[in-house]
Amino acid sequence: MAKGIKQYVLLGAGLDTFAQRNTEISSQVDIYEIDQPDTLTWKEEKLIENGYKIPGNLHFVPVDFEISSWWDELLNKGFDINKKAVVSCTGVTLYLTKEAITDTLKKMTLLASGSTIAIAFYLPLEQLDEEDKPMQEIAMKGAAASGTPFVSFFSAEEIIKLAEKAGLKEIQTISTKEMTERYFKKRTDNLLPASGEVFLVAKT
């Protein structure tokens, strides 16, 4: 924001509460929350029920990633392709096919030059530390049982190749251990990032 960015896109927004947590900051940007239609409808209802107003700069963008174009729907909601943006995507790639992920990365290259993207990917089970494997196995079984199985895992090298092929720039990956060291080191509540999570951070 200090560099003039006024658009923030959340791909797979879920229950993200950036727009509600700090209105002094969030009111200064246009926020585009992209997710499944049913999820966004339910979220909007719950926000209103709990006394939260839906500000004019918060735009809900309903889309099925495997069927519809999130990019087209984003533009339909007034997103300005000529202005730089930050795009965040967490907890999503697990559920998408490689084809859908590849298409998403390619779409991001259409953002104004200098835009930043941060996307969470997840390592294959065999690349996790032994102490982290049991929890991942439980999560995989739970996801499958609920009808939303995990379908995509990538090594850090594969993530970089996907980003390069899509045409992104200044590509870097940030591991769980790096995130822990950078953001969680001095916490006193034992909160830690998900094991096996790798963030792709890149520019357009």
Coordinates of C-alpha atoms in Angstrom, one line a residue, residues 6-155:
K6 CA -4.8 -0.3 -4.1
Q7 CA -6.1 -3.7 -5.2
Y8 CA -6.0 -6.9 -3.1
V9 CA -7.2 -10.2 -4.5
L10 CA -7.8 -13.3 -2.4
L11 CA -8.1 -16.4 -4.5
G12 CA -10.0 -19.0 -2.4
A13 CA -10.9 -16.4 0.3
G14 CA -12.8 -18.8 2.5
L15 CA -13.3 -17.2 6.0
D16 CA -10.5 -14.6 5.6
T17 CA -11.3 -11.5 7.7
F18 CA -8.8 -8.9 6.4
A19 CA -11.7 -6.7 5.4
Q20 CA -13.2 -6.8 8.9
R21 CA -10.1 -7.0 11.1
N22 CA -8.6 -3.6 10.4
T23 CA -11.0 -1.3 8.7
E24 CA -8.6 1.7 8.8
I25 CA -6.2 -0.2 6.5
S26 CA -8.6 -2.4 4.5
S27 CA -10.8 0.7 3.6
Q28 CA -7.9 2.0 1.6
V29 CA -7.9 -0.8 -1.0
D30 CA -10.4 -2.6 -3.2
I31 CA -10.6 -6.2 -1.9
Y32 CA -11.8 -8.9 -4.2
E33 CA -12.7 -12.2 -2.5
I34 CA -12.9 -15.1 -4.9
D35 CA -14.4 -18.4 -3.9
Q36 CA -17.1 -21.0 -4.5
P37 CA -20.6 -19.4 -4.9
D38 CA -22.1 -21.3 -1.9
T39 CA -19.1 -20.4 0.3
L40 CA -19.3 -16.7 -0.4
T41 CA -23.1 -16.6 0.0
W42 CA -22.9 -18.3 3.3
K43 CA -20.0 -16.0 4.4
E44 CA -21.9 -12.8 3.5
E45 CA -25.0 -14.0 5.4
K46 CA -22.9 -14.8 8.5
L47 CA -21.1 -11.4 8.4
I48 CA -24.4 -9.6 8.2
E49 CA -26.0 -11.7 10.9
N50 CA -23.0 -10.9 13.2
G51 CA -23.3 -7.1 12.7
Y52 CA -20.7 -6.6 10.0
K53 CA -21.6 -4.3 7.1
I54 CA -20.4 -5.2 3.6
P55 CA -18.4 -2.1 2.6
G56 CA -18.4 -0.8 -1.0
N57 CA -14.7 -1.7 -1.5
L58 CA -15.3 -5.4 -0.6
H59 CA -16.3 -7.3 -3.7
F60 CA -17.4 -11.0 -3.6
V61 CA -16.5 -12.9 -6.7
P62 CA -18.2 -16.3 -6.9
V63 CA -16.5 -18.8 -9.2
D64 CA -15.9 -22.5 -9.6
F65 CA -12.1 -22.7 -10.4
E66 CA -12.4 -25.9 -12.4
I67 CA -15.3 -24.7 -14.5
S68 CA -15.5 -20.9 -14.8
S69 CA -12.8 -18.3 -15.4
W70 CA -11.9 -16.5 -12.1
W71 CA -10.2 -13.9 -14.2
D72 CA -13.3 -13.0 -16.3
E73 CA -15.4 -12.9 -13.1
L74 CA -12.8 -10.6 -11.4
L75 CA -12.9 -8.2 -14.3
N76 CA -16.7 -8.2 -14.3
K77 CA -16.6 -7.0 -10.7
G78 CA -14.6 -3.9 -11.6
F79 CA -11.0 -5.0 -11.1
D80 CA -8.7 -2.6 -13.0
I81 CA -6.2 -4.5 -15.1
N82 CA -4.1 -1.4 -15.5
K83 CA -3.3 -1.0 -11.8
K84 CA -0.9 -3.1 -9.8
A85 CA -2.3 -5.6 -7.3
V86 CA -1.4 -8.1 -4.7
V87 CA -2.9 -11.6 -5.1
S88 CA -3.0 -14.1 -2.2
C89 CA -3.9 -17.7 -2.6
T90 CA -3.8 -20.0 0.4
G91 CA -5.2 -23.5 1.0
V92 CA -6.4 -23.8 -2.6
T93 CA -3.9 -25.6 -4.8
L94 CA -4.4 -28.8 -2.8
Y95 CA -7.8 -29.1 -4.3
L96 CA -7.1 -28.1 -7.9
T97 CA -5.7 -30.1 -10.8
K98 CA -2.3 -29.3 -12.2
E99 CA -4.1 -28.0 -15.3
A100 CA -6.2 -25.6 -13.3
I101 CA -3.2 -24.4 -11.3
T102 CA -1.2 -23.8 -14.5
D103 CA -4.1 -21.8 -16.0
T104 CA -4.3 -19.8 -12.8
L105 CA -0.6 -18.9 -13.0
K106 CA -0.9 -17.9 -16.6
K107 CA -3.8 -15.7 -15.8
M108 CA -1.8 -13.9 -13.2
T109 CA 0.7 -12.8 -15.8
L110 CA -2.1 -10.6 -17.1
L111 CA -1.9 -8.4 -14.0
A112 CA -0.3 -5.0 -14.3
S113 CA 3.5 -5.2 -14.4
G114 CA 4.9 -5.1 -10.8
S115 CA 2.0 -6.9 -9.2
T116 CA 2.9 -9.4 -6.5
I117 CA 1.5 -12.9 -6.0
A118 CA 1.8 -15.2 -3.1
I119 CA 0.5 -18.8 -3.5
A120 CA 0.7 -21.7 -1.0
F121 CA 1.6 -25.1 -2.4
Y122 CA 2.1 -28.3 -0.4
L123 CA 4.9 -30.9 -0.5
P124 CA 4.3 -34.6 -1.3
L125 CA 4.0 -36.8 1.7
E126 CA 7.4 -38.4 1.0
Q127 CA 9.1 -35.0 1.3
L128 CA 7.8 -34.2 4.7
D129 CA 9.8 -34.7 7.9
E130 CA 8.9 -38.0 9.6
E131 CA 7.2 -36.2 12.6
D132 CA 4.9 -34.3 10.2
K133 CA 3.7 -37.2 8.1
P134 CA 1.1 -38.6 10.5
M135 CA -0.8 -35.2 10.7
Q136 CA -0.7 -34.9 6.9
E137 CA -2.1 -38.4 6.5
I138 CA -4.9 -37.6 8.8
A139 CA -5.7 -34.4 6.9
M140 CA -5.7 -36.3 3.6
K141 CA -8.1 -39.0 4.9
G142 CA -10.4 -36.3 6.3
A143 CA -10.4 -34.4 3.1
A144 CA -11.2 -37.5 1.1
A145 CA -14.0 -38.5 3.5
S146 CA -15.6 -35.1 3.2
G147 CA -15.7 -35.3 -0.6
T148 CA -13.0 -32.8 -1.2
P149 CA -9.8 -34.9 -1.6
F150 CA -6.4 -33.4 -2.0
V151 CA -5.3 -33.8 -5.6
S152 CA -2.1 -31.8 -6.1
F153 CA 1.3 -31.8 -4.3
F154 CA 4.5 -30.3 -5.7
S155 CA 8.2 -30.2 -4.8

